[in-house]
Amino acid sequence: LAKRGFNLVLISRSLTKLEDVAKKIGEDHKVDIKIVDVDFTGGVEIYDKIKARIEGLDIGVLVNNVGVSYPYPEYFLECYQQDPKFLQNIISVNIHSVTHMCALVLPVMVNRKKGVIINVSSTAAVIPNPLLSVYSGSKAFVDKFSVDLQTEYRSKGITVQCVQPGFVATNMSKIKRTDLMTPSPDTYVAAALNFLGYTTKTAAYLPHIFLQLTLNLMNDVICEPFTTNFVFNQLLTMRKRALRKQQKQ
Ligand SMILES: NC(=O)c1ccc[n+]([C@@H]2O[C@H](COP(=O)([O-])OP(=O)(O)OC[C@H]3O[C@@H](n4cnc5c(N)ncnc54)[C@H](OP(=O)(O)O)[C@@H]3O)[C@@H](O)[C@H]2O)c1
């Protein structure tokens, strides 16, 4: 967005990381950058801080990117027993942030009859994803919310886009090396922006689109239990590997 000349408000929880990113973007692009440090696991009070910091800004694009997932695939009850706050945190960060940020920013967009909201969901929302059930459920919320929000506000000049990435090489995926199935964030974002205004929800990056098509085709043609078990076994293997690694530490 900075490359395209947009001024930015960056919102995240670590002030030093925000300062570093703002400095780096500022060195490369002549745009105004504000930063707001809030922890989205917090309650409604954090939105008062955000509201105060964005007051009077003519916000044209909102990107709801913040998200958290599991440290590794795990059974639902194990997650809860290991950390009772886990459920609240993942729902606050992945769901509450998206709805509340839309509520803060939409009035300005509706007034000027123009605006773009990009909500980052996940391929996990639309394929079987056992052992990450709260994460995938939260992303399915983002998917459905986005589509219905688009219908409500299309006639007011608002474009809502929901993107559903597969694996991208970031801290969350813990994948450092990019390959065809795991693009860099830059590659993924470029692909997603190409779809803006053309489709309300999309995996956006071609190999991720094919992944979704293949799994959904397997679901429909071969049968659902086969696809679900196929993914379940893969995630069980990832879980075993993570637990073995944890025991060694
Ligand atoms: N990477 C993937 O493979 C993948 C696949 C599908 C969907 N996604 C989705 O893509 C989005 C971006 O994820 P990513 O892969 O870029 O993850 P990431 O590298 O972990 O980045 C997550 C961002 O969210 C911020 N954040 C996390 N918890 C927060 C909290 N409690 N309060 C405020 N900010 C918080 C982080 O800030 P700090 O730097 O301060 O921690 C960071 O800026 C997420 O919605 C994710 O679900 C990712």
mmCIF file of C-alpha atoms and ligand atoms in Angstrom:
data_model
loop_
_atom_site.group_PDB
_atom_site.id
_atom_site.type_symbol
_atom_site.label_atom_id
_atom_site.label_comp_id
_atom_site.label_asym_id
_atom_site.label_seq_id
_atom_site.Cartn_x
_atom_site.Cartn_y
_atom_site.Cartn_z
ATOM 1 C CA LEU A 1 0.000 0.000 0.000
ATOM 2 C CA ALA A 2 2.869 2.388 0.787
ATOM 3 C CA LYS A 3 4.312 1.584 -2.654
ATOM 4 C CA ARG A 4 1.017 2.824 -4.085
ATOM 5 C CA GLY A 5 1.264 6.055 -2.054
ATOM 6 C CA PHE A 6 -1.192 5.290 0.754
ATOM 7 C CA ASN A 7 -0.579 6.794 4.200
ATOM 8 C CA LEU A 8 -0.658 4.050 6.819
ATOM 9 C CA VAL A 9 -1.867 3.300 10.335
ATOM 10 C CA LEU A 10 -0.114 0.167 11.590
ATOM 11 C CA ILE A 11 -1.775 -1.614 14.506
ATOM 12 C CA SER A 12 -0.186 -4.494 16.369
ATOM 13 C CA ARG A 13 0.910 -5.408 19.872
ATOM 14 C CA SER A 14 4.718 -4.867 19.944
ATOM 15 C CA LEU A 15 5.665 -1.175 19.965
ATOM 16 C CA THR A 16 9.298 -1.815 19.013
ATOM 17 C CA LYS A 17 8.341 -4.010 16.053
ATOM 18 C CA LEU A 18 5.854 -1.360 14.906
ATOM 19 C CA GLU A 19 8.522 1.344 15.176
ATOM 20 C CA ASP A 20 10.978 -0.780 13.173
ATOM 21 C CA VAL A 21 8.450 -1.515 10.422
ATOM 22 C CA ALA A 22 7.324 2.135 10.267
ATOM 23 C CA LYS A 23 10.961 3.258 10.015
ATOM 24 C CA LYS A 24 11.703 0.791 7.235
ATOM 25 C CA ILE A 25 8.621 1.750 5.217
ATOM 26 C CA GLY A 26 9.363 5.460 5.835
ATOM 27 C CA GLU A 27 12.888 5.046 4.435
ATOM 28 C CA ASP A 28 11.557 3.569 1.179
ATOM 29 C CA HIS A 29 8.354 5.570 0.673
ATOM 30 C CA LYS A 30 7.253 9.144 1.270
ATOM 31 C CA VAL A 31 4.034 8.406 3.186
ATOM 32 C CA ASP A 32 2.730 9.323 6.650
ATOM 33 C CA ILE A 33 2.766 6.417 9.082
ATOM 34 C CA LYS A 34 1.007 6.264 12.445
ATOM 35 C CA ILE A 35 1.444 3.353 14.815
ATOM 36 C CA VAL A 36 -0.952 2.073 17.484
ATOM 37 C CA ASP A 37 0.162 -0.609 19.932
ATOM 38 C CA VAL A 38 -2.718 -2.667 21.279
ATOM 39 C CA ASP A 39 -3.071 -6.293 22.251
ATOM 40 C CA PHE A 40 -6.143 -7.697 20.521
ATOM 41 C CA THR A 41 -6.555 -10.336 23.230
ATOM 42 C CA GLY A 42 -7.858 -7.412 25.313
ATOM 43 C CA GLY A 43 -11.503 -6.429 25.694
ATOM 44 C CA VAL A 44 -13.571 -3.624 24.210
ATOM 45 C CA GLU A 45 -11.364 -0.985 25.913
ATOM 46 C CA ILE A 46 -8.597 -1.406 23.309
ATOM 47 C CA TYR A 47 -10.971 -0.185 20.624
ATOM 48 C CA ASP A 48 -11.393 3.140 22.480
ATOM 49 C CA LYS A 49 -7.641 3.644 22.104
ATOM 50 C CA ILE A 50 -7.756 2.784 18.386
ATOM 51 C CA LYS A 51 -10.821 4.999 17.849
ATOM 52 C CA ALA A 52 -9.071 7.952 19.476
ATOM 53 C CA ARG A 53 -5.928 7.456 17.349
ATOM 54 C CA ILE A 54 -7.779 7.221 14.023
ATOM 55 C CA GLU A 55 -10.266 10.025 14.763
ATOM 56 C CA GLY A 56 -10.467 12.453 11.818
ATOM 57 C CA LEU A 57 -8.478 10.239 9.423
ATOM 58 C CA ASP A 58 -9.996 9.659 6.020
ATOM 59 C CA ILE A 59 -9.491 5.893 6.008
ATOM 60 C CA GLY A 60 -9.966 4.360 2.558
ATOM 61 C CA VAL A 61 -8.643 0.824 3.106
ATOM 62 C CA LEU A 62 -8.910 -1.423 6.164
ATOM 63 C CA VAL A 63 -6.868 -4.633 6.202
ATOM 64 C CA ASN A 64 -7.875 -7.009 8.989
ATOM 65 C CA ASN A 65 -4.755 -9.147 8.972
ATOM 66 C CA VAL A 66 -4.131 -9.820 12.670
ATOM 67 C CA GLY A 67 -4.483 -13.490 13.548
ATOM 68 C CA VAL A 68 -3.239 -16.229 15.835
ATOM 69 C CA SER A 69 -3.226 -19.965 15.429
ATOM 70 C CA TYR A 70 -2.198 -23.004 17.478
ATOM 71 C CA PRO A 71 1.484 -23.566 18.254
ATOM 72 C CA TYR A 72 0.939 -27.029 16.685
ATOM 73 C CA PRO A 73 -2.115 -29.140 15.713
ATOM 74 C CA GLU A 74 -3.823 -30.330 18.900
ATOM 75 C CA TYR A 75 -7.056 -31.833 20.204
ATOM 76 C CA PHE A 76 -9.588 -29.214 21.322
ATOM 77 C CA LEU A 77 -9.704 -30.305 24.985
ATOM 78 C CA GLU A 78 -5.908 -30.506 25.275
ATOM 79 C CA CYS A 79 -5.692 -26.875 24.100
ATOM 80 C CA TYR A 80 -8.204 -25.794 26.699
ATOM 81 C CA GLN A 81 -6.651 -27.808 29.534
ATOM 82 C CA GLN A 82 -3.150 -26.526 28.754
ATOM 83 C CA ASP A 83 -4.297 -22.886 28.596
ATOM 84 C CA PRO A 84 -7.857 -21.987 29.623
ATOM 85 C CA LYS A 85 -7.412 -18.501 28.075
ATOM 86 C CA PHE A 86 -6.618 -20.046 24.704
ATOM 87 C CA LEU A 87 -10.230 -20.063 23.477
ATOM 88 C CA GLN A 88 -10.863 -16.467 24.525
ATOM 89 C CA ASN A 89 -7.607 -15.257 22.963
ATOM 90 C CA ILE A 90 -8.047 -16.891 19.580
ATOM 91 C CA ILE A 91 -11.660 -15.699 19.318
ATOM 92 C CA SER A 92 -10.764 -12.152 20.456
ATOM 93 C CA VAL A 93 -7.870 -11.837 18.008
ATOM 94 C CA ASN A 94 -9.363 -13.641 14.999
ATOM 95 C CA ILE A 95 -13.055 -12.703 15.274
ATOM 96 C CA HIS A 96 -13.638 -9.779 17.592
ATOM 97 C CA SER A 97 -10.872 -7.693 16.003
ATOM 98 C CA VAL A 98 -12.370 -8.106 12.526
ATOM 99 C CA THR A 99 -15.911 -7.145 13.512
ATOM 100 C CA HIS A 100 -14.920 -4.277 15.795
ATOM 101 C CA MET A 101 -12.419 -2.746 13.350
ATOM 102 C CA CYS A 102 -15.099 -2.829 10.623
ATOM 103 C CA ALA A 103 -17.500 -1.062 13.010
ATOM 104 C CA LEU A 104 -14.902 1.655 13.706
ATOM 105 C CA VAL A 105 -13.929 2.320 10.112
ATOM 106 C CA LEU A 106 -17.123 1.736 8.091
ATOM 107 C CA PRO A 107 -18.922 4.985 9.101
ATOM 108 C CA VAL A 108 -16.191 7.112 7.438
ATOM 109 C CA MET A 109 -16.260 4.920 4.314
ATOM 110 C CA VAL A 110 -20.051 5.007 4.083
ATOM 111 C CA ASN A 111 -20.011 8.812 4.411
ATOM 112 C CA ARG A 112 -17.653 9.222 1.491
ATOM 113 C CA LYS A 113 -19.407 6.394 -0.434
ATOM 114 C CA LYS A 114 -16.081 4.648 -1.044
ATOM 115 C CA GLY A 115 -13.878 2.196 0.806
ATOM 116 C CA VAL A 116 -12.169 -1.183 0.765
ATOM 117 C CA ILE A 117 -12.101 -3.772 3.542
ATOM 118 C CA ILE A 118 -9.758 -6.731 3.166
ATOM 119 C CA ASN A 119 -10.335 -9.500 5.710
ATOM 120 C CA VAL A 120 -7.703 -12.230 5.973
ATOM 121 C CA SER A 121 -9.362 -15.608 6.445
ATOM 122 C CA SER A 122 -7.612 -18.886 5.561
ATOM 123 C CA THR A 123 -7.908 -21.959 3.359
ATOM 124 C CA ALA A 124 -8.451 -23.649 6.746
ATOM 125 C CA ALA A 125 -11.930 -22.092 6.701
ATOM 126 C CA VAL A 126 -13.022 -24.049 3.647
ATOM 127 C CA ILE A 127 -11.236 -27.417 3.836
ATOM 128 C CA PRO A 128 -11.282 -30.094 6.547
ATOM 129 C CA ASN A 129 -8.971 -28.916 9.327
ATOM 130 C CA PRO A 130 -9.211 -31.149 12.392
ATOM 131 C CA LEU A 131 -6.789 -30.464 15.288
ATOM 132 C CA LEU A 132 -6.955 -26.756 14.424
ATOM 133 C CA SER A 133 -10.715 -26.589 14.903
ATOM 134 C CA VAL A 134 -10.958 -23.300 16.815
ATOM 135 C CA TYR A 135 -8.625 -21.573 14.342
ATOM 136 C CA SER A 136 -10.467 -22.882 11.288
ATOM 137 C CA GLY A 137 -13.843 -22.100 12.891
ATOM 138 C CA SER A 138 -12.724 -18.528 13.560
ATOM 139 C CA LYS A 139 -11.595 -18.154 9.948
ATOM 140 C CA ALA A 140 -14.910 -19.582 8.683
ATOM 141 C CA PHE A 141 -16.555 -16.761 10.655
ATOM 142 C CA VAL A 142 -14.383 -14.202 8.829
ATOM 143 C CA ASP A 143 -15.394 -15.775 5.515
ATOM 144 C CA LYS A 144 -19.145 -15.684 6.152
ATOM 145 C CA PHE A 145 -19.095 -12.276 7.847
ATOM 146 C CA SER A 146 -17.234 -10.779 4.872
ATOM 147 C CA VAL A 147 -19.630 -12.129 2.247
ATOM 148 C CA ASP A 148 -22.736 -10.907 4.054
ATOM 149 C CA LEU A 149 -21.118 -7.563 4.921
ATOM 150 C CA GLN A 150 -20.332 -7.103 1.222
ATOM 151 C CA THR A 151 -23.978 -7.671 0.306
ATOM 152 C CA GLU A 152 -25.116 -5.137 2.941
ATOM 153 C CA TYR A 153 -22.702 -2.391 1.868
ATOM 154 C CA ARG A 154 -22.072 -2.916 -1.863
ATOM 155 C CA SER A 155 -24.660 -0.273 -2.787
ATOM 156 C CA LYS A 156 -22.894 2.182 -0.422
ATOM 157 C CA GLY A 157 -19.715 1.978 -2.502
ATOM 158 C CA ILE A 158 -17.848 -0.409 -0.178
ATOM 159 C CA THR A 159 -15.784 -3.327 -1.496
ATOM 160 C CA VAL A 160 -15.216 -6.205 0.922
ATOM 161 C CA GLN A 161 -12.649 -8.828 0.012
ATOM 162 C CA CYS A 162 -12.020 -11.993 2.011
ATOM 163 C CA VAL A 163 -8.757 -13.765 1.210
ATOM 164 C CA GLN A 164 -8.148 -17.398 2.127
ATOM 165 C CA PRO A 165 -4.409 -18.111 1.966
ATOM 166 C CA GLY A 166 -2.905 -21.581 2.205
ATOM 167 C CA PHE A 167 0.571 -21.692 3.742
ATOM 168 C CA VAL A 168 2.569 -18.455 3.443
ATOM 169 C CA ALA A 169 6.177 -18.197 4.707
ATOM 170 C CA THR A 170 5.677 -16.181 7.930
ATOM 171 C CA ASN A 171 6.212 -16.497 11.681
ATOM 172 C CA MET A 172 2.814 -18.135 12.022
ATOM 173 C CA SER A 173 3.468 -20.976 9.581
ATOM 174 C CA LYS A 174 7.064 -21.314 10.898
ATOM 175 C CA ILE A 175 8.057 -21.925 7.265
ATOM 176 C CA LYS A 176 11.149 -19.955 6.275
ATOM 177 C CA ARG A 177 11.833 -21.209 2.762
ATOM 178 C CA THR A 178 9.396 -20.260 0.015
ATOM 179 C CA ASP A 179 8.330 -22.669 -2.706
ATOM 180 C CA LEU A 180 5.446 -22.967 -5.166
ATOM 181 C CA MET A 181 2.936 -23.910 -2.461
ATOM 182 C CA THR A 182 4.377 -21.534 0.157
ATOM 183 C CA PRO A 183 4.837 -18.040 -1.280
ATOM 184 C CA SER A 184 6.430 -15.102 0.493
ATOM 185 C CA PRO A 185 4.002 -12.542 1.992
ATOM 186 C CA ASP A 186 4.937 -10.117 -0.851
ATOM 187 C CA THR A 187 4.024 -12.663 -3.542
ATOM 188 C CA TYR A 188 0.792 -13.573 -1.786
ATOM 189 C CA VAL A 189 -0.277 -9.937 -1.267
ATOM 190 C CA ALA A 190 0.422 -9.092 -4.929
ATOM 191 C CA ALA A 191 -1.778 -12.028 -6.006
ATOM 192 C CA ALA A 192 -4.548 -11.017 -3.590
ATOM 193 C CA LEU A 193 -4.590 -7.391 -4.753
ATOM 194 C CA ASN A 194 -5.085 -8.580 -8.351
ATOM 195 C CA PHE A 195 -8.461 -10.014 -7.308
ATOM 196 C CA LEU A 196 -9.628 -6.890 -5.460
ATOM 197 C CA GLY A 197 -13.043 -5.803 -6.724
ATOM 198 C CA TYR A 198 -13.511 -8.932 -8.850
ATOM 199 C CA THR A 199 -14.460 -11.522 -6.260
ATOM 200 C CA THR A 200 -15.649 -11.306 -2.645
ATOM 201 C CA LYS A 201 -13.735 -14.348 -1.438
ATOM 202 C CA THR A 202 -10.748 -16.044 -2.946
ATOM 203 C CA ALA A 203 -7.633 -18.054 -2.153
ATOM 204 C CA ALA A 204 -6.086 -15.514 -4.570
ATOM 205 C CA TYR A 205 -2.757 -17.257 -5.209
ATOM 206 C CA LEU A 206 -3.072 -19.785 -8.064
ATOM 207 C CA PRO A 207 -1.459 -22.841 -6.344
ATOM 208 C CA HIS A 208 -3.707 -22.191 -3.284
ATOM 209 C CA ILE A 209 -6.757 -21.963 -5.562
ATOM 210 C CA PHE A 210 -5.825 -25.373 -7.034
ATOM 211 C CA LEU A 211 -5.291 -26.830 -3.556
ATOM 212 C CA GLN A 212 -8.806 -25.779 -2.514
ATOM 213 C CA LEU A 213 -10.292 -27.078 -5.791
ATOM 214 C CA THR A 214 -8.512 -30.427 -5.441
ATOM 215 C CA LEU A 215 -9.604 -30.973 -1.843
ATOM 216 C CA ASN A 216 -13.176 -29.914 -2.573
ATOM 217 C CA LEU A 217 -13.242 -32.157 -5.645
ATOM 218 C CA MET A 218 -11.922 -35.076 -3.549
ATOM 219 C CA ASN A 219 -14.679 -34.278 -1.048
ATOM 220 C CA ASP A 220 -17.407 -34.309 -3.675
ATOM 221 C CA VAL A 221 -16.181 -37.037 -6.013
ATOM 222 C CA ILE A 222 -14.247 -39.514 -3.858
ATOM 223 C CA CYS A 223 -16.194 -38.878 -0.633
ATOM 224 C CA GLU A 224 -15.924 -36.711 2.420
ATOM 225 C CA PRO A 225 -14.608 -39.230 5.021
ATOM 226 C CA PHE A 226 -11.663 -40.044 2.739
ATOM 227 C CA THR A 227 -10.634 -36.370 2.402
ATOM 228 C CA THR A 228 -11.181 -35.652 6.083
ATOM 229 C CA ASN A 229 -9.116 -38.673 7.147
ATOM 230 C CA PHE A 230 -6.395 -37.793 4.655
ATOM 231 C CA VAL A 231 -6.012 -34.312 6.208
ATOM 232 C CA PHE A 232 -6.490 -35.637 9.763
ATOM 233 C CA ASN A 233 -3.640 -38.139 9.336
ATOM 234 C CA GLN A 234 -1.339 -35.427 8.007
ATOM 235 C CA LEU A 235 -2.129 -33.152 10.953
ATOM 236 C CA LEU A 236 -1.742 -36.037 13.425
ATOM 237 C CA THR A 237 1.766 -36.591 12.020
ATOM 238 C CA MET A 238 2.559 -32.883 12.435
ATOM 239 C CA ARG A 239 1.245 -33.049 16.031
ATOM 240 C CA LYS A 240 3.401 -36.098 16.872
ATOM 241 C CA ARG A 241 6.472 -34.396 15.386
ATOM 242 C CA ALA A 242 5.842 -31.204 17.412
ATOM 243 C CA LEU A 243 5.322 -33.147 20.652
ATOM 244 C CA ARG A 244 8.527 -35.151 20.090
ATOM 245 C CA LYS A 245 10.424 -31.877 19.516
ATOM 246 C CA GLN A 246 8.898 -30.391 22.673
ATOM 247 C CA GLN A 247 9.942 -33.425 24.762
ATOM 248 C CA LYS A 248 13.551 -33.120 23.570
ATOM 249 C CA GLN A 249 13.738 -29.454 24.710
HETATM 250 N N1 LIG B 1 1.040 -17.784 7.379
HETATM 251 C C1 LIG B 1 0.146 -18.599 6.927
HETATM 252 O O1 LIG B 1 0.480 -19.701 6.448
HETATM 253 C C2 LIG B 1 -1.310 -18.208 6.924
HETATM 254 C C3 LIG B 1 -2.216 -19.049 6.259
HETATM 255 C C4 LIG B 1 -3.550 -18.710 6.249
HETATM 256 C C5 LIG B 1 -3.982 -17.555 6.861
HETATM 257 N N2 LIG B 1 -3.086 -16.764 7.514
HETATM 258 C C6 LIG B 1 -3.612 -15.563 8.156
HETATM 259 O O2 LIG B 1 -2.841 -14.449 7.730
HETATM 260 C C7 LIG B 1 -2.858 -13.435 8.736
HETATM 261 C C8 LIG B 1 -1.453 -12.957 8.984
HETATM 262 O O3 LIG B 1 -0.745 -14.019 9.574
HETATM 263 P P1 LIG B 1 0.839 -14.205 9.440
HETATM 264 O O4 LIG B 1 1.058 -15.521 8.843
HETATM 265 O O5 LIG B 1 1.458 -13.000 8.826
HETATM 266 O O6 LIG B 1 1.180 -14.321 10.982
HETATM 267 P P2 LIG B 1 2.308 -13.651 11.842
HETATM 268 O O7 LIG B 1 3.570 -13.616 11.087
HETATM 269 O O8 LIG B 1 2.268 -14.375 13.147
HETATM 270 O O9 LIG B 1 1.769 -12.166 12.025
HETATM 271 C C9 LIG B 1 0.640 -11.924 12.806
HETATM 272 C C10 LIG B 1 0.523 -10.446 13.049
HETATM 273 O O10 LIG B 1 -0.529 -10.285 14.018
HETATM 274 C C11 LIG B 1 -0.017 -9.577 15.138
HETATM 275 N N3 LIG B 1 -0.587 -10.094 16.365
HETATM 276 C C12 LIG B 1 -0.617 -11.384 16.800
HETATM 277 N N4 LIG B 1 -1.241 -11.454 17.973
HETATM 278 C C13 LIG B 1 -1.626 -10.191 18.280
HETATM 279 C C14 LIG B 1 -2.315 -9.618 19.368
HETATM 280 N N5 LIG B 1 -2.732 -10.350 20.398
HETATM 281 N N6 LIG B 1 -2.521 -8.284 19.379
HETATM 282 C C15 LIG B 1 -2.087 -7.494 18.372
HETATM 283 N N7 LIG B 1 -1.424 -7.980 17.296
HETATM 284 C C16 LIG B 1 -1.202 -9.313 17.266
HETATM 285 C C17 LIG B 1 1.476 -9.827 15.128
HETATM 286 O O11 LIG B 1 2.077 -8.788 15.845
HETATM 287 P P3 LIG B 1 3.456 -8.967 16.617
HETATM 288 O O12 LIG B 1 4.487 -8.835 15.551
HETATM 289 O O13 LIG B 1 3.443 -7.862 17.567
HETATM 290 O O14 LIG B 1 3.451 -10.313 17.228
HETATM 291 C C18 LIG B 1 1.775 -9.817 13.641
HETATM 292 O O15 LIG B 1 1.865 -8.501 13.163
HETATM 293 C C19 LIG B 1 -3.540 -14.067 9.955
HETATM 294 O O16 LIG B 1 -4.867 -13.631 10.042
HETATM 295 C C20 LIG B 1 -3.471 -15.548 9.668
HETATM 296 O O17 LIG B 1 -4.503 -16.261 10.299
HETATM 297 C C21 LIG B 1 -1.764 -17.053 7.552
#
